[in-house]
mmCIF file of C-alpha atoms in Angstrom:
data_model
loop_
_atom_site.group_PDB
_atom_site.id
_atom_site.type_symbol
_atom_site.label_atom_id
_atom_site.label_comp_id
_atom_site.label_asym_id
_atom_site.label_seq_id
_atom_site.Cartn_x
_atom_site.Cartn_y
_atom_site.Cartn_z
ATOM 1 C CA UNK A 284 195.742 104.965 66.096
ATOM 2 C CA UNK A 285 192.533 102.962 65.647
ATOM 3 C CA UNK A 286 193.474 102.244 62.051
ATOM 4 C CA UNK A 287 196.877 101.094 63.306
ATOM 5 C CA UNK A 288 195.434 98.268 65.440
ATOM 6 C CA UNK A 289 192.974 97.336 62.687
ATOM 7 C CA UNK A 290 195.792 97.248 60.133
ATOM 8 C CA UNK A 291 198.043 95.247 62.436
ATOM 9 C CA UNK A 292 195.390 92.630 63.097
ATOM 10 C CA UNK A 293 194.377 92.439 59.427
ATOM 11 C CA UNK A 294 197.997 91.910 58.357
ATOM 12 C CA UNK A 295 198.553 89.348 61.125
ATOM 13 C CA UNK A 296 195.479 87.379 60.075
ATOM 14 C CA UNK A 297 196.688 87.395 56.468
ATOM 15 C CA UNK A 298 200.321 86.540 57.313
ATOM 16 C CA UNK A 299 199.310 83.437 59.253
ATOM 17 C CA UNK A 300 196.466 82.387 56.938
ATOM 18 C CA UNK A 301 194.027 82.408 59.832
ATOM 19 C CA UNK A 302 190.782 82.917 57.947
ATOM 20 C CA UNK A 303 189.604 81.849 54.502
ATOM 21 C CA UNK A 304 187.108 83.810 52.430
ATOM 22 C CA UNK A 305 183.636 82.448 52.970
ATOM 23 C CA UNK A 306 184.585 80.739 56.239
ATOM 24 C CA UNK A 307 182.828 80.867 59.591
ATOM 25 C CA UNK A 308 184.484 82.284 62.718
ATOM 26 C CA UNK A 309 183.211 81.962 66.274
ATOM 27 C CA UNK A 310 184.689 84.439 68.797
ATOM 28 C CA UNK A 311 185.156 83.233 72.387
ATOM 29 C CA UNK A 312 183.840 86.219 74.360
ATOM 30 C CA UNK A 313 184.253 86.450 78.128
ATOM 31 C CA UNK A 314 183.084 90.045 78.240
ATOM 32 C CA UNK A 315 186.511 91.338 79.264
ATOM 33 C CA UNK A 316 188.461 94.023 77.424
ATOM 34 C CA UNK A 317 190.448 91.627 75.229
ATOM 35 C CA UNK A 318 187.544 89.568 73.934
ATOM 36 C CA UNK A 319 185.336 92.642 73.396
ATOM 37 C CA UNK A 320 188.111 94.211 71.330
ATOM 38 C CA UNK A 321 188.389 91.045 69.221
ATOM 39 C CA UNK A 322 184.618 90.831 68.813
ATOM 40 C CA UNK A 323 184.322 94.399 67.545
ATOM 41 C CA UNK A 324 187.397 94.176 65.313
ATOM 42 C CA UNK A 325 186.166 91.010 63.595
ATOM 43 C CA UNK A 326 182.694 92.513 63.317
ATOM 44 C CA UNK A 327 184.257 95.517 61.540
ATOM 45 C CA UNK A 328 186.289 93.246 59.255
ATOM 46 C CA UNK A 329 183.617 90.624 58.556
ATOM 47 C CA UNK A 330 182.544 91.955 55.167
ATOM 48 C CA UNK A 331 186.105 92.497 53.920
ATOM 49 C CA UNK A 332 187.169 89.069 55.170
ATOM 50 C CA UNK A 333 184.031 87.470 53.759
ATOM 51 C CA UNK A 334 183.261 85.591 56.959
ATOM 52 C CA UNK A 335 180.186 84.549 58.893
ATOM 53 C CA UNK A 336 180.664 85.666 62.507
ATOM 54 C CA UNK A 337 179.245 84.158 65.692
ATOM 55 C CA UNK A 338 180.190 84.150 69.367
ATOM 56 C CA UNK A 339 180.338 81.780 72.335
ATOM 57 C CA UNK A 340 180.390 82.622 76.032
ATOM 58 C CA UNK A 341 181.208 80.121 78.787
ATOM 59 C CA UNK A 342 179.918 80.835 82.305
ATOM 60 C CA UNK A 343 182.043 78.825 84.750
ATOM 61 C CA UNK A 344 179.845 78.961 87.829
ATOM 62 C CA UNK A 345 182.704 80.350 89.922
ATOM 63 C CA UNK A 346 182.040 84.031 90.667
ATOM 64 C CA UNK A 347 178.371 83.946 91.542
ATOM 65 C CA UNK A 348 176.215 86.835 90.372
ATOM 66 C CA UNK A 349 179.161 88.655 88.777
ATOM 67 C CA UNK A 350 179.669 85.700 86.433
ATOM 68 C CA UNK A 351 175.975 85.613 85.542
ATOM 69 C CA UNK A 352 176.084 89.354 84.890
ATOM 70 C CA UNK A 353 179.007 88.781 82.496
ATOM 71 C CA UNK A 354 176.893 86.298 80.566
ATOM 72 C CA UNK A 355 173.961 88.721 80.364
ATOM 73 C CA UNK A 356 176.312 91.492 79.219
ATOM 74 C CA UNK A 357 177.859 89.397 76.426
ATOM 75 C CA UNK A 358 174.467 88.245 75.171
ATOM 76 C CA UNK A 359 173.248 91.845 75.119
ATOM 77 C CA UNK A 360 176.285 93.201 73.235
ATOM 78 C CA UNK A 361 176.152 90.408 70.653
ATOM 79 C CA UNK A 362 172.445 91.015 70.138
ATOM 80 C CA UNK A 363 173.146 94.730 69.645
ATOM 81 C CA UNK A 364 175.748 93.898 66.966
ATOM 82 C CA UNK A 365 173.537 91.311 65.327
ATOM 83 C CA UNK A 366 175.962 88.483 66.110
ATOM 84 C CA UNK A 367 174.433 85.114 67.082
ATOM 85 C CA UNK A 368 175.818 83.977 70.435
ATOM 86 C CA UNK A 369 175.725 80.679 72.304
ATOM 87 C CA UNK A 370 176.001 80.985 76.093
ATOM 88 C CA UNK A 371 176.960 77.785 77.914
ATOM 89 C CA UNK A 372 177.105 77.251 81.689
ATOM 90 C CA UNK A 373 179.517 74.756 83.251
ATOM 91 C CA UNK A 374 180.378 73.834 86.841
ATOM 92 C CA UNK A 375 184.153 74.312 87.012
ATOM 93 C CA UNK A 376 184.311 73.461 90.738
ATOM 94 C CA UNK A 377 182.651 70.096 90.161
ATOM 95 C CA UNK A 378 184.952 69.441 87.203
ATOM 96 C CA UNK A 379 188.001 70.199 89.387
ATOM 97 C CA UNK A 380 186.846 67.762 92.069
ATOM 98 C CA UNK A 381 185.980 65.130 89.497
ATOM 99 C CA UNK A 382 189.314 65.322 87.650
ATOM 100 C CA UNK A 383 191.633 66.220 90.549
ATOM 101 C CA UNK A 384 192.856 69.365 88.794
ATOM 102 C CA UNK A 385 193.066 72.963 89.963
ATOM 103 C CA UNK A 386 190.045 75.196 89.538
ATOM 104 C CA UNK A 387 191.876 77.189 86.849
ATOM 105 C CA UNK A 388 192.762 74.039 84.895
ATOM 106 C CA UNK A 389 189.237 72.670 85.215
ATOM 107 C CA UNK A 390 187.744 75.935 83.955
ATOM 108 C CA UNK A 391 190.088 75.946 80.973
ATOM 109 C CA UNK A 392 189.394 72.299 80.148
ATOM 110 C CA UNK A 393 185.677 72.940 80.461
ATOM 111 C CA UNK A 394 185.885 75.913 78.090
ATOM 112 C CA UNK A 395 187.732 73.940 75.452
ATOM 113 C CA UNK A 396 185.235 71.116 75.784
ATOM 114 C CA UNK A 397 182.521 73.633 74.939
ATOM 115 C CA UNK A 398 184.603 75.064 72.076
ATOM 116 C CA UNK A 399 185.079 71.591 70.617
ATOM 117 C CA UNK A 400 181.336 71.357 70.062
ATOM 118 C CA UNK A 401 181.050 74.684 68.235
ATOM 119 C CA UNK A 402 180.106 74.408 64.550
ATOM 120 C CA UNK A 403 182.559 76.879 62.984
ATOM 121 C CA UNK A 404 185.648 76.736 60.798
ATOM 122 C CA UNK A 405 187.659 78.803 63.274
ATOM 123 C CA UNK A 406 187.450 79.596 66.997
ATOM 124 C CA UNK A 407 188.977 83.039 67.651
ATOM 125 C CA UNK A 408 190.664 83.540 71.043
ATOM 126 C CA UNK A 409 191.614 86.964 72.407
ATOM 127 C CA UNK A 410 195.154 86.345 73.711
ATOM 128 C CA UNK A 411 197.470 89.297 73.057
ATOM 129 C CA UNK A 412 201.169 90.208 73.369
ATOM 130 C CA UNK A 413 201.012 90.666 77.153
ATOM 131 C CA UNK A 414 199.484 87.201 77.495
ATOM 132 C CA UNK A 415 202.218 85.775 75.271
ATOM 133 C CA UNK A 416 204.926 87.411 77.396
ATOM 134 C CA UNK A 417 203.281 86.102 80.586
ATOM 135 C CA UNK A 418 203.191 82.589 79.123
ATOM 136 C CA UNK A 419 206.843 82.816 78.065
ATOM 137 C CA UNK A 420 207.966 83.989 81.526
ATOM 138 C CA UNK A 421 205.711 81.543 83.366
ATOM 139 C CA UNK A 422 207.009 78.589 81.368
ATOM 140 C CA UNK A 423 210.596 79.826 81.774
ATOM 141 C CA UNK A 424 210.455 79.692 85.563
ATOM 142 C CA UNK A 425 208.673 76.332 85.455
ATOM 143 C CA UNK A 426 211.567 74.859 83.457
ATOM 144 C CA UNK A 427 209.527 73.832 80.435
ATOM 145 C CA UNK A 428 212.416 74.112 77.926
ATOM 146 C CA UNK A 429 212.154 75.341 74.346
ATOM 147 C CA UNK A 430 208.772 73.692 73.883
ATOM 148 C CA UNK A 431 207.288 75.928 76.592
ATOM 149 C CA UNK A 432 209.104 79.054 75.434
ATOM 150 C CA UNK A 433 207.297 78.962 72.103
ATOM 151 C CA UNK A 434 204.261 80.221 73.968
ATOM 152 C CA UNK A 435 200.896 80.327 72.249
ATOM 153 C CA UNK A 436 200.686 79.699 68.519
ATOM 154 C CA UNK A 437 198.844 82.124 66.199
ATOM 155 C CA UNK A 438 197.109 79.133 64.610
ATOM 156 C CA UNK A 439 196.645 75.748 66.222
ATOM 157 C CA UNK A 440 194.172 73.484 64.500
ATOM 158 C CA UNK A 441 191.050 75.572 64.143
ATOM 159 C CA UNK A 442 191.959 77.903 67.024
ATOM 160 C CA UNK A 443 193.278 81.315 65.985
ATOM 161 C CA UNK A 444 194.679 84.224 68.004
ATOM 162 C CA UNK A 445 194.421 87.394 65.889
ATOM 163 C CA UNK A 446 195.464 89.728 68.743
ATOM 164 C CA UNK A 447 198.903 88.249 69.429
ATOM 165 C CA UNK A 448 200.343 91.170 67.444
ATOM 166 C CA UNK A 449 198.972 93.906 69.750
ATOM 167 C CA UNK A 450 199.472 94.913 73.382
ATOM 168 C CA UNK A 451 196.962 95.294 76.172
ATOM 169 C CA UNK A 452 197.527 99.061 76.029
ATOM 170 C CA UNK A 453 196.577 99.151 72.343
ATOM 171 C CA UNK A 454 193.458 97.148 73.137
ATOM 172 C CA UNK A 455 192.428 99.509 75.921
ATOM 173 C CA UNK A 456 193.048 102.541 73.695
ATOM 174 C CA UNK A 457 190.855 101.015 70.964
ATOM 175 C CA UNK A 458 188.031 100.363 73.422
ATOM 176 C CA UNK A 459 188.318 103.851 74.896
ATOM 177 C CA UNK A 460 188.163 105.612 71.534
ATOM 178 C CA UNK A 461 185.218 103.526 70.369
ATOM 179 C CA UNK A 462 183.530 103.779 73.806
ATOM 180 C CA UNK A 463 183.112 100.003 73.821
ATOM 181 C CA UNK A 464 181.993 98.672 77.220
ATOM 182 C CA UNK A 465 183.565 95.639 78.862
ATOM 183 C CA UNK A 466 183.463 93.716 82.118
ATOM 184 C CA UNK A 467 186.266 93.492 84.682
ATOM 185 C CA UNK A 468 187.055 90.173 86.383
ATOM 186 C CA UNK A 469 188.365 91.016 89.860
ATOM 187 C CA UNK A 470 190.095 87.632 90.130
ATOM 188 C CA UNK A 471 192.626 88.992 87.623
ATOM 189 C CA UNK A 472 193.897 91.221 90.449
ATOM 190 C CA UNK A 473 194.525 88.300 92.826
ATOM 191 C CA UNK A 474 198.297 88.205 93.345
ATOM 192 C CA UNK A 475 198.073 84.712 94.850
ATOM 193 C CA UNK A 476 197.726 83.507 91.254
ATOM 194 C CA UNK A 477 201.170 83.144 89.653
ATOM 195 C CA UNK A 478 200.189 84.593 86.282
ATOM 196 C CA UNK A 479 198.724 87.662 87.962
ATOM 197 C CA UNK A 480 201.990 88.277 89.819
ATOM 198 C CA UNK A 481 203.847 88.135 86.496
ATOM 199 C CA UNK A 482 201.264 90.480 84.937
ATOM 200 C CA UNK A 483 201.176 93.087 87.697
ATOM 201 C CA UNK A 484 204.655 92.871 89.254
ATOM 202 C CA UNK A 485 207.162 91.391 86.800
ATOM 203 C CA UNK A 486 206.177 92.794 83.396
ATOM 204 C CA UNK A 487 205.909 96.435 84.589
ATOM 205 C CA UNK A 488 209.477 96.186 85.915
ATOM 206 C CA UNK A 489 210.710 94.708 82.630
ATOM 207 C CA UNK A 490 209.099 97.584 80.756
ATOM 208 C CA UNK A 491 211.096 99.972 82.936
ATOM 209 C CA UNK A 492 214.270 98.226 81.785
ATOM 210 C CA UNK A 493 213.228 98.370 78.119
ATOM 211 C CA UNK A 494 209.937 99.751 76.839
ATOM 212 C CA UNK A 495 210.143 97.251 73.980
ATOM 213 C CA UNK A 496 210.299 94.289 76.376
ATOM 214 C CA UNK A 497 206.940 92.839 75.335
ATOM 215 C CA UNK A 498 207.807 92.901 71.666
ATOM 216 C CA UNK A 499 211.250 91.366 72.272
ATOM 217 C CA UNK A 500 209.842 88.577 74.430
ATOM 218 C CA UNK A 501 207.207 87.765 71.811
ATOM 219 C CA UNK A 502 209.838 87.761 69.055
ATOM 220 C CA UNK A 503 211.918 85.345 71.119
ATOM 221 C CA UNK A 504 208.846 83.138 71.518
ATOM 222 C CA UNK A 505 208.469 83.097 67.726
ATOM 223 C CA UNK A 506 212.137 82.121 67.364
ATOM 224 C CA UNK A 507 211.652 79.379 69.959
ATOM 225 C CA UNK A 508 208.670 78.073 67.984
ATOM 226 C CA UNK A 509 210.781 77.791 64.833
ATOM 227 C CA UNK A 510 213.609 76.063 66.711
ATOM 228 C CA UNK A 511 211.138 73.714 68.386
ATOM 229 C CA UNK A 512 209.694 72.725 65.008
ATOM 230 C CA UNK A 513 213.194 72.095 63.633
ATOM 231 C CA UNK A 514 214.245 70.099 66.700
ATOM 232 C CA UNK A 515 211.071 68.013 66.613
ATOM 233 C CA UNK A 516 211.654 67.240 62.932
ATOM 234 C CA UNK A 517 215.294 66.239 63.500
ATOM 235 C CA UNK A 518 214.398 64.166 66.574
ATOM 236 C CA UNK A 519 211.698 62.383 64.603
ATOM 237 C CA UNK A 520 214.181 61.353 61.935
ATOM 238 C CA UNK A 521 216.718 60.312 64.564
ATOM 239 C CA UNK A 522 214.140 58.194 66.392
ATOM 240 C CA UNK A 523 213.259 56.410 63.177
ATOM 241 C CA UNK A 524 216.946 55.631 62.722
ATOM 242 C CA UNK A 525 217.966 54.451 66.189
ATOM 243 C CA UNK A 526 214.889 53.699 68.314
ATOM 244 C CA UNK A 527 212.662 50.642 68.185
ATOM 245 C CA UNK A 528 209.297 50.972 69.909
ATOM 246 C CA UNK A 529 207.544 47.848 71.094
ATOM 247 C CA UNK A 530 209.996 45.256 69.740
ATOM 248 C CA UNK A 531 208.158 42.380 71.371
ATOM 249 C CA UNK A 532 209.720 42.801 74.793
ATOM 250 C CA UNK A 533 206.418 43.712 76.470
ATOM 251 C CA UNK A 534 206.542 47.250 75.124
ATOM 252 C CA UNK A 535 210.203 47.870 75.943
ATOM 253 C CA UNK A 536 211.792 50.730 73.967
ATOM 254 C CA UNK A 537 215.227 49.923 72.561
ATOM 255 C CA UNK A 538 217.845 52.523 71.600
ATOM 256 C CA UNK A 539 220.755 51.532 69.344
ATOM 257 C CA UNK A 540 223.673 53.297 71.057
ATOM 258 C CA UNK A 541 226.033 52.988 68.072
ATOM 259 C CA UNK A 542 223.701 55.269 66.097
ATOM 260 C CA UNK A 543 222.456 57.266 69.059
ATOM 261 C CA UNK A 544 225.932 58.445 70.020
ATOM 262 C CA UNK A 545 226.339 60.127 66.624
ATOM 263 C CA UNK A 546 223.484 62.538 67.340
ATOM 264 C CA UNK A 547 223.821 66.189 68.323
ATOM 265 C CA UNK A 548 223.298 66.594 72.072
ATOM 266 C CA UNK A 549 220.092 68.597 71.616
ATOM 267 C CA UNK A 550 218.614 65.977 69.283
ATOM 268 C CA UNK A 551 219.735 63.116 71.551
ATOM 269 C CA UNK A 552 218.057 64.715 74.551
ATOM 270 C CA UNK A 553 214.816 65.170 72.621
ATOM 271 C CA UNK A 554 214.889 61.553 71.417
ATOM 272 C CA UNK A 555 215.180 60.342 75.019
ATOM 273 C CA UNK A 556 212.462 62.682 76.255
ATOM 274 C CA UNK A 557 210.064 61.484 73.556
ATOM 275 C CA UNK A 558 210.892 57.888 74.470
ATOM 276 C CA UNK A 559 210.117 58.579 78.134
ATOM 277 C CA UNK A 560 206.848 60.289 77.206
ATOM 278 C CA UNK A 561 205.955 57.293 75.054
ATOM 279 C CA UNK A 562 206.801 54.910 77.909
ATOM 280 C CA UNK A 563 204.803 56.907 80.462
ATOM 281 C CA UNK A 564 201.869 57.608 78.175
ATOM 282 C CA UNK A 565 201.973 61.263 79.260
ATOM 283 C CA UNK A 566 204.331 64.238 79.250
ATOM 284 C CA UNK A 567 203.399 65.790 82.597
ATOM 285 C CA UNK A 568 206.344 66.048 85.041
ATOM 286 C CA UNK A 569 208.855 64.387 82.714
ATOM 287 C CA UNK A 570 211.686 66.878 82.881
ATOM 288 C CA UNK A 571 215.336 67.569 82.327
ATOM 289 C CA UNK A 572 216.524 65.534 85.329
ATOM 290 C CA UNK A 573 214.922 62.375 83.957
ATOM 291 C CA UNK A 574 216.428 62.906 80.519
ATOM 292 C CA UNK A 575 219.867 63.640 81.998
ATOM 293 C CA UNK A 576 219.675 60.495 84.119
ATOM 294 C CA UNK A 577 219.042 58.358 81.023
ATOM 295 C CA UNK A 578 221.792 60.112 79.039
ATOM 296 C CA UNK A 579 224.215 59.483 81.917
ATOM 297 C CA UNK A 580 223.180 55.835 81.955
ATOM 298 C CA UNK A 581 223.835 55.623 78.204
ATOM 299 C CA UNK A 582 227.372 56.922 78.746
ATOM 300 C CA UNK A 583 228.047 54.528 81.642
ATOM 301 C CA UNK A 584 228.952 50.862 81.975
ATOM 302 C CA UNK A 585 226.825 48.031 80.648
ATOM 303 C CA UNK A 586 224.607 46.226 83.142
ATOM 304 C CA UNK A 587 223.497 49.291 85.102
ATOM 305 C CA UNK A 588 219.900 50.391 85.528
ATOM 306 C CA UNK A 589 217.934 53.289 86.992
ATOM 307 C CA UNK A 590 214.379 53.804 88.266
ATOM 308 C CA UNK A 591 212.563 56.781 86.801
ATOM 309 C CA UNK A 592 209.239 58.586 87.136
ATOM 310 C CA UNK A 593 205.896 56.687 86.939
ATOM 311 C CA UNK A 594 207.626 53.332 87.469
ATOM 312 C CA UNK A 595 209.671 53.534 84.265
ATOM 313 C CA UNK A 596 213.005 51.705 84.365
ATOM 314 C CA UNK A 597 216.011 52.118 82.079
ATOM 315 C CA UNK A 598 218.816 49.597 81.511
ATOM 316 C CA UNK A 599 222.058 49.598 79.577
ATOM 317 C CA UNK A 600 222.724 46.277 77.908
ATOM 318 C CA UNK A 601 226.003 46.322 75.962
ATOM 319 C CA UNK A 602 225.359 48.675 73.012
ATOM 320 C CA UNK A 603 221.654 49.023 73.669
ATOM 321 C CA UNK A 604 219.649 51.214 75.975
ATOM 322 C CA UNK A 605 216.371 49.698 77.166
ATOM 323 C CA UNK A 606 213.506 51.841 78.505
ATOM 324 C CA UNK A 607 210.858 49.718 80.180
ATOM 325 C CA UNK A 608 207.356 51.180 80.636
ATOM 326 C CA UNK A 609 205.535 50.557 83.925
ATOM 327 C CA UNK A 610 203.912 47.149 83.813
ATOM 328 C CA UNK A 611 206.361 45.769 81.224
ATOM 329 C CA UNK A 612 207.707 42.710 82.999
ATOM 330 C CA UNK A 613 211.179 41.162 82.923
ATOM 331 C CA UNK A 614 211.677 38.299 80.516
ATOM 332 C CA UNK A 615 212.202 34.702 81.470
ATOM 333 C CA UNK A 616 215.603 34.604 79.727
ATOM 334 C CA UNK A 617 217.063 36.886 82.444
ATOM 335 C CA UNK A 618 217.943 39.703 80.077
ATOM 336 C CA UNK A 619 217.478 42.029 83.060
ATOM 337 C CA UNK A 620 219.412 40.925 86.163
#
């Protein structure tokens, strides 16, 4: 069984071109089961892969002594394996207050800020199939569309996820057979956290319906990723053909409706969403209802307008649709009544 997980991960790394011979890989190690499994697997494979291995641990300053003990544990295990490790402490609570984000978001942003300063070709993260399924389900209920259903990518920039091909059970079996120690974060049992409820309540029930549920969900996420890439490519071409950004009207986005109306509905919706994101300067909270409102306006009578999120306004002017970013003022020639 141990050779099975090693073979799976080796094949997955090769299939997605995650690591190049002679490259350097830094493993993000929390001390939990997943990251310890990844650390030991890559340590086992280092010679065959021809890589230089290192590790990084981020202590978030959230769980008091338990968090400090995690840091000491990771440093000790890396030293035992002969893997250089960088341990960095951050104050996630202060970051949350400073940025107005949740503690979880602040901790994540803080981690990635640390990762961005790591001198390595690749940063290896320990997300696995259960995490992918949780992400898929979480994004589904949030209404994130196909873009959210793609879940986590095996390779994104220099970040790689070699364990996306294995389950949490396989990871635990590997650790048990090798007698590899790991730390347990008790906050992962807190059912007030949405992801934990999915992990402990939803996924076990889905596995009762079909014991291959995790695999099927992850395969669907891969399909969604392919469709998302195709849709993004088609929407990009369509935007080039029928959308003018910043045509001199104080940043107003203009859509040529004669060309726009020839588009497939899925592509048309994506074109409008990208235009709204461009107008807002952010994607957060721009959802289906805003896109549908603009599409309805495009189908309606000339001269109408609607107010959207973040102060964005949209107008229909004969055979043109105008999307006005916040702060883009009306013109003196009374184009906008």
